[in-house]
PDB file of C-alpha atoms in Angstrom:
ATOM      1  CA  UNK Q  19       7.375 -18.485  10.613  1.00 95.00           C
ATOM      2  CA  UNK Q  20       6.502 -20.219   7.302  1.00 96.00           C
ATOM      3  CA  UNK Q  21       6.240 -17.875   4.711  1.00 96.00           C
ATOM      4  CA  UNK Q  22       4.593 -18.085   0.856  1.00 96.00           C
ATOM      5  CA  UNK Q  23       5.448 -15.077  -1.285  1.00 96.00           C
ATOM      6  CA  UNK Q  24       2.764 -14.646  -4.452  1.00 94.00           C
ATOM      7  CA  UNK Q  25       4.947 -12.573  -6.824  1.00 91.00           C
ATOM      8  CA  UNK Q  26       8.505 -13.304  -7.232  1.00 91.00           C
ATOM      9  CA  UNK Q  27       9.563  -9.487  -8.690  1.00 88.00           C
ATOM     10  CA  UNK Q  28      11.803  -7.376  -7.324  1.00 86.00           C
ATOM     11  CA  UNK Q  29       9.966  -6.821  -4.226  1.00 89.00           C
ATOM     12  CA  UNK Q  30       9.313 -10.262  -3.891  1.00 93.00           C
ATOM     13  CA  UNK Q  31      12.935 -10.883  -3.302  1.00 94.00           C
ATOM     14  CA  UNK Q  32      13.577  -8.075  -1.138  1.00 93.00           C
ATOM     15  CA  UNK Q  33      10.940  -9.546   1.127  1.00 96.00           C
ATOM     16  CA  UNK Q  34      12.584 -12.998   0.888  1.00 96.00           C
ATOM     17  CA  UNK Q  35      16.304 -11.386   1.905  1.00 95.00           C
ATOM     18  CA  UNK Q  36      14.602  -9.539   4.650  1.00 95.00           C
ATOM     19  CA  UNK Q  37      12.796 -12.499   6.284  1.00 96.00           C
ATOM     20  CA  UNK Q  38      16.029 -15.142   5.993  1.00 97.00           C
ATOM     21  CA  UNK Q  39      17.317 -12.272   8.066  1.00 96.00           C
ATOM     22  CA  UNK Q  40      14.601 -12.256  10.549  1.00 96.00           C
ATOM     23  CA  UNK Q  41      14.594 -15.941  10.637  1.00 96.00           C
ATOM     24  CA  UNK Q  42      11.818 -16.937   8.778  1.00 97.00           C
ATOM     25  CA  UNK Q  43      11.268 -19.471   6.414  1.00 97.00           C
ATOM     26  CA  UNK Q  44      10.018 -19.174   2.688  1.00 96.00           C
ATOM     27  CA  UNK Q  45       8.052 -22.070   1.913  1.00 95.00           C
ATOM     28  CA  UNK Q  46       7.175 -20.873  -1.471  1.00 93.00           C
ATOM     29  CA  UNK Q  47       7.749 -18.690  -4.191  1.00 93.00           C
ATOM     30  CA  UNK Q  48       4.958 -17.899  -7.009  1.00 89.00           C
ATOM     31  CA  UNK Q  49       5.025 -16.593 -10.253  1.00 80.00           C
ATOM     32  CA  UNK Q  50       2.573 -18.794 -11.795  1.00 73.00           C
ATOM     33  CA  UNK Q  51      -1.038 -20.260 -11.567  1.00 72.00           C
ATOM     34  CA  UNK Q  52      -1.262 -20.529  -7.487  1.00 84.00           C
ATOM     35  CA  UNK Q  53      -4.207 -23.295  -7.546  1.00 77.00           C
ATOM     36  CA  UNK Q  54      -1.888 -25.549  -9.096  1.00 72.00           C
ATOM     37  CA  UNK Q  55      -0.750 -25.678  -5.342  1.00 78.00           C
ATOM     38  CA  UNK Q  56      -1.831 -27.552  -2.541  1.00 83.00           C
ATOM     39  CA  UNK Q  57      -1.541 -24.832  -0.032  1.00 85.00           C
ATOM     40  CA  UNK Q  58      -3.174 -26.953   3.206  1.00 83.00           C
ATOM     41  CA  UNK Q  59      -0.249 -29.160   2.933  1.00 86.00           C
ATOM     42  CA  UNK Q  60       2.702 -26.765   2.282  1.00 90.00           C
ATOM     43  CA  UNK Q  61       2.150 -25.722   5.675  1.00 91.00           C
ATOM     44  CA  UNK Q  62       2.136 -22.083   5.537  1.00 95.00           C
ATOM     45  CA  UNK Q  63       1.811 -19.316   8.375  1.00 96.00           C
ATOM     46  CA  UNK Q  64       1.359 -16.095   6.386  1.00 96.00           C
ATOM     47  CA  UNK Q  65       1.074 -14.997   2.704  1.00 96.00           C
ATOM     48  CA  UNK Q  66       2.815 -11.705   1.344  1.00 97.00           C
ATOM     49  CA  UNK Q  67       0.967 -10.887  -2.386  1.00 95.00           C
ATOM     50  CA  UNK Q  68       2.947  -8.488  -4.345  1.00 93.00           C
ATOM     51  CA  UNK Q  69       2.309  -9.803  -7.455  1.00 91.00           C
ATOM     52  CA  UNK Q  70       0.514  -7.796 -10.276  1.00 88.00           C
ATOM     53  CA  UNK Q  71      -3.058  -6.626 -10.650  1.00 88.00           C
ATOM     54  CA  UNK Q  72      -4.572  -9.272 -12.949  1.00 89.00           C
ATOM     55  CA  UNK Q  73      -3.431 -12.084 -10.310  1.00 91.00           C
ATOM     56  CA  UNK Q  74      -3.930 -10.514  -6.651  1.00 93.00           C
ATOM     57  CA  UNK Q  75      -7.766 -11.071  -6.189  1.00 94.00           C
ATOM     58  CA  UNK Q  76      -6.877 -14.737  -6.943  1.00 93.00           C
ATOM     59  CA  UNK Q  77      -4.247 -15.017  -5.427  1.00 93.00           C
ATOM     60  CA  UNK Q  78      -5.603 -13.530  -1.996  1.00 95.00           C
ATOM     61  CA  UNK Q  79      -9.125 -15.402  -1.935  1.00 95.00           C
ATOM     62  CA  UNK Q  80      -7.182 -18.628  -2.258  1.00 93.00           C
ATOM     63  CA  UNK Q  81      -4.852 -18.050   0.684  1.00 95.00           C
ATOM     64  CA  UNK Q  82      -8.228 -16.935   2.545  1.00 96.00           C
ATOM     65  CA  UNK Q  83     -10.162 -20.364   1.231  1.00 95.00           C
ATOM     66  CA  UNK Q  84      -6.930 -22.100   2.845  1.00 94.00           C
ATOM     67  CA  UNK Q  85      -7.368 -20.364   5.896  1.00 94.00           C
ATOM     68  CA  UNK Q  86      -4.182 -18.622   5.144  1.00 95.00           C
ATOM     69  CA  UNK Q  87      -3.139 -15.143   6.344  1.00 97.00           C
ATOM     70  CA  UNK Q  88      -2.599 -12.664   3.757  1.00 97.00           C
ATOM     71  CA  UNK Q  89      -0.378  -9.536   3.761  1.00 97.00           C
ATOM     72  CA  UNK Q  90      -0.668  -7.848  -0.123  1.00 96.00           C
ATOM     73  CA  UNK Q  91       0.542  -4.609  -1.572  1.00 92.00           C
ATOM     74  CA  UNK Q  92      -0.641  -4.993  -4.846  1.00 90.00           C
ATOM     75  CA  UNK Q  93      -1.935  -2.275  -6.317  1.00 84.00           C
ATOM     76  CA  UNK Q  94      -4.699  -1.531  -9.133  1.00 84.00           C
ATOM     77  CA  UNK Q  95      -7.069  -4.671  -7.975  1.00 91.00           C
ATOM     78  CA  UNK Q  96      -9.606  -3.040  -5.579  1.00 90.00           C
ATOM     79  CA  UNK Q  97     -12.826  -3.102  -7.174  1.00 94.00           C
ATOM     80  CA  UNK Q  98     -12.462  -6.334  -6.207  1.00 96.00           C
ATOM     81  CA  UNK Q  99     -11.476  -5.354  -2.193  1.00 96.00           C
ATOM     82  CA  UNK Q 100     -14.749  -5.946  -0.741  1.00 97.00           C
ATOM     83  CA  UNK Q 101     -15.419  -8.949  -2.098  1.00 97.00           C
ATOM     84  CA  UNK Q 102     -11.998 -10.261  -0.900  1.00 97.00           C
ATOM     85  CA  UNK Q 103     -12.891  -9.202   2.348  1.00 97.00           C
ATOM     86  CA  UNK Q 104     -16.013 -11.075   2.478  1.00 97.00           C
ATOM     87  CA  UNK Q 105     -14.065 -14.340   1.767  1.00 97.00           C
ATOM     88  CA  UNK Q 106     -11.658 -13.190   4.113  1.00 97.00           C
ATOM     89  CA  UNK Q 107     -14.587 -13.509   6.538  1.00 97.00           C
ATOM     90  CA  UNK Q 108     -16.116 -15.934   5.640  1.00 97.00           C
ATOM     91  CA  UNK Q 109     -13.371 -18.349   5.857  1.00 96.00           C
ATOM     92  CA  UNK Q 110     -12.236 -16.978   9.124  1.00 96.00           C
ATOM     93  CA  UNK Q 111      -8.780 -15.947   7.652  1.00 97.00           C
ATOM     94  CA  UNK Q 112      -6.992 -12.627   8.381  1.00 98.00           C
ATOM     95  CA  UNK Q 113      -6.142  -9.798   5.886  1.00 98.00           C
ATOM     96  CA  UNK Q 114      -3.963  -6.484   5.683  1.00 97.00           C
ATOM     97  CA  UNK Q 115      -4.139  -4.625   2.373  1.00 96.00           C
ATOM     98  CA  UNK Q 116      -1.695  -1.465   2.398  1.00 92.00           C
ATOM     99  CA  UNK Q 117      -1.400   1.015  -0.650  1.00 83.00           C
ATOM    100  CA  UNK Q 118       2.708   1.504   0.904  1.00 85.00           C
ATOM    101  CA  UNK Q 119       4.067  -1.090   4.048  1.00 90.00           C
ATOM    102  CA  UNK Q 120       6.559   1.183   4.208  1.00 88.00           C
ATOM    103  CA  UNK Q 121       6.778   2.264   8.165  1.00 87.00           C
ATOM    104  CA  UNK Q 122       8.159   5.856   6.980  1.00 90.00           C
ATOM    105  CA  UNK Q 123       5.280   5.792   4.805  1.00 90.00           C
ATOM    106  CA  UNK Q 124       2.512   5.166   6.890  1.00 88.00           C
ATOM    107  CA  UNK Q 125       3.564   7.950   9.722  1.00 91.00           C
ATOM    108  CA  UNK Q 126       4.013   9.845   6.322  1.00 95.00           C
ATOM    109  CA  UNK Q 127       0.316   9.201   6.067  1.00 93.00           C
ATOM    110  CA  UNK Q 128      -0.903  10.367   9.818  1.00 92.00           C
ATOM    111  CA  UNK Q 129       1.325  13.731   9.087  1.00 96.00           C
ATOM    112  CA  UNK Q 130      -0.977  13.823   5.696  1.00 97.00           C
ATOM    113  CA  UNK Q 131      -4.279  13.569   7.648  1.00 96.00           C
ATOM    114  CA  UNK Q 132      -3.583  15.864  10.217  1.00 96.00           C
ATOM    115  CA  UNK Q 133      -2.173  18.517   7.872  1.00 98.00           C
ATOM    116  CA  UNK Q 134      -5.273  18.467   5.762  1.00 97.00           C
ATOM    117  CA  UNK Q 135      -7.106  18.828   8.690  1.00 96.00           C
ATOM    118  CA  UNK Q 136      -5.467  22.154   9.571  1.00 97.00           C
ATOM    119  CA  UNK Q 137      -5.820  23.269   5.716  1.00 97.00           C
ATOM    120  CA  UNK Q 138      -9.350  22.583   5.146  1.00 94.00           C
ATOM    121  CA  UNK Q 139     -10.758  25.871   5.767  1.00 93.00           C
ATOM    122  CA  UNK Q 140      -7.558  28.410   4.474  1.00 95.00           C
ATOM    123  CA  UNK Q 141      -9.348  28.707   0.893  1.00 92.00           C
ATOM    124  CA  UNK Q 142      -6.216  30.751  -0.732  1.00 95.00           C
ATOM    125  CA  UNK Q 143      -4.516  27.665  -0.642  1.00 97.00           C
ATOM    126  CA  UNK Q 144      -4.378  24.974  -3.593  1.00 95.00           C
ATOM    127  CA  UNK Q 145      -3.340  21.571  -3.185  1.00 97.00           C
ATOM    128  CA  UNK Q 146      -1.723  18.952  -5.327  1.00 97.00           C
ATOM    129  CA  UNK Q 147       0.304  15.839  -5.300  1.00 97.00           C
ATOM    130  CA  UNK Q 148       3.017  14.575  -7.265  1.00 97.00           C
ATOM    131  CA  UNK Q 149       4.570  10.937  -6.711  1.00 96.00           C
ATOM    132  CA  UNK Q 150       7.690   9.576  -8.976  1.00 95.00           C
ATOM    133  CA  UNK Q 151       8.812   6.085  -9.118  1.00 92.00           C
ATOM    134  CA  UNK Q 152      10.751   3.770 -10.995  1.00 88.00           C
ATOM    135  CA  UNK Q 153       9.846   3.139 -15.413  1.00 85.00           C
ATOM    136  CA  UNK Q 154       9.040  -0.283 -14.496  1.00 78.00           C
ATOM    137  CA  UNK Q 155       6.006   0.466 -12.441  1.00 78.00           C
ATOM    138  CA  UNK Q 156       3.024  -0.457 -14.179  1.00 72.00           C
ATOM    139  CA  UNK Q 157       0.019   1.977 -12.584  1.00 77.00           C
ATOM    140  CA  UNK Q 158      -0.562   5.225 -12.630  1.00 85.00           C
ATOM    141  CA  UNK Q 159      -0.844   7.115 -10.279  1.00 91.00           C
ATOM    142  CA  UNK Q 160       0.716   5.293  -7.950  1.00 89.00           C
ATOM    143  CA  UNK Q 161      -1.655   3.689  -4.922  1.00 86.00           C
ATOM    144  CA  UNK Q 162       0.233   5.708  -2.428  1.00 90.00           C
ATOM    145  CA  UNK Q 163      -0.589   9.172  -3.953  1.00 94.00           C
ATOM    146  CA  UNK Q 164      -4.323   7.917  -4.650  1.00 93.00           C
ATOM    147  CA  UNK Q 165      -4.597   7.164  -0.626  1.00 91.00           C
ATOM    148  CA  UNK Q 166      -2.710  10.596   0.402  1.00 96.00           C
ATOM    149  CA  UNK Q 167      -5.272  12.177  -1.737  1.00 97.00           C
ATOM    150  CA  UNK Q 168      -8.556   9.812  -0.586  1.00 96.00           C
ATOM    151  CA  UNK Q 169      -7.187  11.333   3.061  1.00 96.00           C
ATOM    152  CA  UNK Q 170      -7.429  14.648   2.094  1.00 97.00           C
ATOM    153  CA  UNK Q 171     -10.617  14.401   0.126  1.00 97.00           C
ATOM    154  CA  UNK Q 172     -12.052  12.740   3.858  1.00 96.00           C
ATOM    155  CA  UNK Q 173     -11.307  15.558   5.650  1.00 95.00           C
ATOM    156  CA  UNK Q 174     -11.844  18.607   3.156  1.00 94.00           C
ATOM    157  CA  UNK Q 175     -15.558  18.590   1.928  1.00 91.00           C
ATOM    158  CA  UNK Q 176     -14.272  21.109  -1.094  1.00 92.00           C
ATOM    159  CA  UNK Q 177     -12.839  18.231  -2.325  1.00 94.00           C
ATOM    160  CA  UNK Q 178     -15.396  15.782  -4.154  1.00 92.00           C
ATOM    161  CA  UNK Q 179     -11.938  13.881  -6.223  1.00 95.00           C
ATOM    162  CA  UNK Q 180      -8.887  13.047  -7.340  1.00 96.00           C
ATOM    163  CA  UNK Q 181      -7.776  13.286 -11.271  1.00 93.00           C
ATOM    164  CA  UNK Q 182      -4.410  12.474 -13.162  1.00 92.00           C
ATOM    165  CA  UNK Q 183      -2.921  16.048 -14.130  1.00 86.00           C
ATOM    166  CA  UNK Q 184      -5.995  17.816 -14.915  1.00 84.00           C
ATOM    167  CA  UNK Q 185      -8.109  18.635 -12.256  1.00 86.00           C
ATOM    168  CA  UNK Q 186     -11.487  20.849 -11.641  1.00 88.00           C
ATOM    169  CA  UNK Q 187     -11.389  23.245  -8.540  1.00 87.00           C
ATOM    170  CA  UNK Q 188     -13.199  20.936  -6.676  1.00 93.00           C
ATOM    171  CA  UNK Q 189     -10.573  17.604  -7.230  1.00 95.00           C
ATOM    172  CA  UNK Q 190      -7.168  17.000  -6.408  1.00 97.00           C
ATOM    173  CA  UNK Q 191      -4.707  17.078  -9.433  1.00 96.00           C
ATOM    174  CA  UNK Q 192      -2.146  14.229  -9.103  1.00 97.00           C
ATOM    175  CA  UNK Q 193       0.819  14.020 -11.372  1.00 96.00           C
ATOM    176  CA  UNK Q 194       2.393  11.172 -11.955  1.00 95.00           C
ATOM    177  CA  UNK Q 195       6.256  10.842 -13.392  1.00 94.00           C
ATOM    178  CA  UNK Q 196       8.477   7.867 -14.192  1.00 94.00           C
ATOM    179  CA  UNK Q 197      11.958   8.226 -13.841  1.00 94.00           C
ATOM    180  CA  UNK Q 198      14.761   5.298 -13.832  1.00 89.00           C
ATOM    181  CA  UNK Q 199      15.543   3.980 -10.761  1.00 84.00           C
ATOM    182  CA  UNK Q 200      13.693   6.096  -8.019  1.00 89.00           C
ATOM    183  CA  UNK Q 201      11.917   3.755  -5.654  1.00 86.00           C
ATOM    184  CA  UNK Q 202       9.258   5.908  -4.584  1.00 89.00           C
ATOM    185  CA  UNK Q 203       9.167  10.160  -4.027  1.00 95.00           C
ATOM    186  CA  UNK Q 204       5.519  11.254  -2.869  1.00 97.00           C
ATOM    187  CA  UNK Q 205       4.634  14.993  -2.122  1.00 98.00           C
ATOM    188  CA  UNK Q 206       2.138  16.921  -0.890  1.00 98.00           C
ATOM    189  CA  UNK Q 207       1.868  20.439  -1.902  1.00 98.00           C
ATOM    190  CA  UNK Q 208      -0.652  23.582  -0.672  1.00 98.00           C
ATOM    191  CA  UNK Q 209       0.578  26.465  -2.614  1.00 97.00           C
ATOM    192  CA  UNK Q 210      -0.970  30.357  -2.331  1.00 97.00           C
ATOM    193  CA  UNK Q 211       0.144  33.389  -3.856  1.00 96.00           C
ATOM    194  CA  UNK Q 212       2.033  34.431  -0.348  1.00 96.00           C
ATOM    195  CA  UNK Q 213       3.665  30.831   0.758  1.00 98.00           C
ATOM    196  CA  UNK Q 214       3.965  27.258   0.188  1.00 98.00           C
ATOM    197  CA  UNK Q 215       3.644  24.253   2.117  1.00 98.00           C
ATOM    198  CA  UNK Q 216       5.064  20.837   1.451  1.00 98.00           C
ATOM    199  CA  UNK Q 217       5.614  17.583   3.181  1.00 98.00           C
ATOM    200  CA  UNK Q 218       7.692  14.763   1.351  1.00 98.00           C
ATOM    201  CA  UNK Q 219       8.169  11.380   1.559  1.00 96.00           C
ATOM    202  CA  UNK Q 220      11.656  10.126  -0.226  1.00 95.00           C
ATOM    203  CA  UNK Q 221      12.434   6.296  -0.144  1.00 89.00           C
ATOM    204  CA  UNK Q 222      16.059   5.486  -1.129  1.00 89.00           C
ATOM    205  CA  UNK Q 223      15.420   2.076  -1.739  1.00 84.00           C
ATOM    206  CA  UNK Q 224      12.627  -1.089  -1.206  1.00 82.00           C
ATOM    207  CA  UNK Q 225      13.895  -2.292   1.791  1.00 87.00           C
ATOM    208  CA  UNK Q 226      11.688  -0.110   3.737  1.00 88.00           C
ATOM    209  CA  UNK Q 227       8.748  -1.452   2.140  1.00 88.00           C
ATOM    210  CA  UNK Q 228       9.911  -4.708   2.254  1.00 92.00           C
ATOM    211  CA  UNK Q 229      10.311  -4.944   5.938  1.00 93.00           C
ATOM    212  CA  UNK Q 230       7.244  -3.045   6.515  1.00 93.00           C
ATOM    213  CA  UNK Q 231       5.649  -6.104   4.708  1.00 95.00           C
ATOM    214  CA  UNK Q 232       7.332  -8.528   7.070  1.00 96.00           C
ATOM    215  CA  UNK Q 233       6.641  -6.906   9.748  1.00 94.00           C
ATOM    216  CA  UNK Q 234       2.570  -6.600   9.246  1.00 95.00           C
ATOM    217  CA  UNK Q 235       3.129 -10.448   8.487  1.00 96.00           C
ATOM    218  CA  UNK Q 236       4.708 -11.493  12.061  1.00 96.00           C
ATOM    219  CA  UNK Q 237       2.155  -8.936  13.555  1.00 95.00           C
ATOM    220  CA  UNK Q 238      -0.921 -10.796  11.597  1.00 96.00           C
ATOM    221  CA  UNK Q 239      -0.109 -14.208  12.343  1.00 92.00           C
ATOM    222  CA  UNK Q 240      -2.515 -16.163  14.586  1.00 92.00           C
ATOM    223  CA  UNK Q 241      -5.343 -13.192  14.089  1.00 95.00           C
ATOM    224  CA  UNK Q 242      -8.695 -12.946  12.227  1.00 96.00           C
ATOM    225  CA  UNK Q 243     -10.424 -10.307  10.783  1.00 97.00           C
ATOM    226  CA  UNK Q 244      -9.112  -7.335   8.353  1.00 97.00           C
ATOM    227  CA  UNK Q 245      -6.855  -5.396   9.300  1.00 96.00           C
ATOM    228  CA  UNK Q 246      -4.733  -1.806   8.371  1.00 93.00           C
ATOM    229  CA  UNK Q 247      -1.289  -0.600   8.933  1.00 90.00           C
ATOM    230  CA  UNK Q 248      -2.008   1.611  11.101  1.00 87.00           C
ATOM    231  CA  UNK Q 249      -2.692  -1.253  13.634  1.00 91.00           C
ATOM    232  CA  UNK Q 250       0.213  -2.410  12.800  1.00 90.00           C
ATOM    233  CA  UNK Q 251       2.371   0.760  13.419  1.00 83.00           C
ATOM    234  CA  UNK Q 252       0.568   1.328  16.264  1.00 81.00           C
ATOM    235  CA  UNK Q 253       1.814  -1.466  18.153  1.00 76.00           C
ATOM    236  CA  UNK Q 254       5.395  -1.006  17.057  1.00 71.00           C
ATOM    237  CA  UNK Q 255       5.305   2.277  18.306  1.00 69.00           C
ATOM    238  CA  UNK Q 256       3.955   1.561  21.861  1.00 59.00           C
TER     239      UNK Q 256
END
């Protein structure tokens, strides 16, 4: 498989290591203007965008106008996700956006939902969530903890938000640190006066979200439409 990575960062080259390993091919590597490309002739099977928030919506819709597949996990763009996935129609491409690709992640998510679905009506307990990641990240809070709390504010109608740090009683507080070299710690805490409750999710490097990314990528290849991870990990774990 021919593959273009948009974003050339740190995670860009962990996705590079970990399809040479897989066998693919990377076709090209981005850090600049993408239309100065000719994409139609490069000859590529699937995009993977992590490149940063001021680029993604440009880079994606391009890929899409090419008829391109496009895997992306950049964050702090999605104002801007519906109107992608309009192109994305339009243009009869295909499309996974993921907050995390990492597969730990994701069942990490489906343990989150079906937790706050057994919380939702114990009213003596508080929740919160706290995520940590590397200095160099760039948004905050990170798009993981903003889609463990969207989950929670689904299924618990006392919930109307999320807010950084300072929260009403009827949002989510999410706190945010930034600590040298941690990939990515998220946790989810419901706390009463008699007991806790936590589930965590610790990543020890970015190769987990890395190959999560490659793997969405072989899965997408040759489909339409927009799609989630959890279509992804669903097939994996048949």
């Amino acid at each position: 498989m021919k593959i273009a990575l948009l974003g050339y960062g740190r995670m860009g080259k962990a996705i590079e290591s970990i399809a040479l390993e897989r066998g693919h091919e990377v076709v090209l590597k981005i850090d600049e203007n993408i239309e100065s490309y000719s994409l139609e002739e490069i000859g590529i099977d699937v995009a993977i965008d992590f490149s940063i928030p001021d680029a993604a919506f440009k880079n994606i819709t391009t890929c899409f106008k090419a008829g391109i597949p496009v895997i992306s996990g950049t964050t702090g763009w999605l104002e801007k996700y519906d109107e992608a996935v309009k192109i994305c129609n339009d243009h009869k491409a295909a499309f996974i956006y993921a907050s995390n690709f990492s597969l730990g992640v994701n069942i990490f998510f489906e343990l989150n939902k079906k937790l706050a679905g057994m919380m939702k009506n114990l009213k003596e307990y508080g929740v919160e969530i706290e995520e940590i990641h590397h200095t160099k990240k760039l948004d905050a809070p990170s798009g993981t903890a903003i889609s463990l709390a969207e989950q929670i504010i689904e299924v618990n109608e006392t919930k109307k938000g999320w807010h950084l740090e300072k929260a009403n009683d009827n949002e989510i507080p999410v706190f945010a640190k930034r600590i040298e070299d941690v990939p990515g710690t998220h946790t989810v805490s419901y706390t009463s006066r008699i007991d806790d409750i936590e589930i965590m999710h610790t990543a020890h490097s970015r190769e987990g979200f890395a190959k999560g990314a490659v793997f969405a990528a072989e899965w997408i290849k040759g489909k339409t439409g927009v799609y989630t991870m959890k279509d992804v990990l669903s097939s994996l774990l048949e």
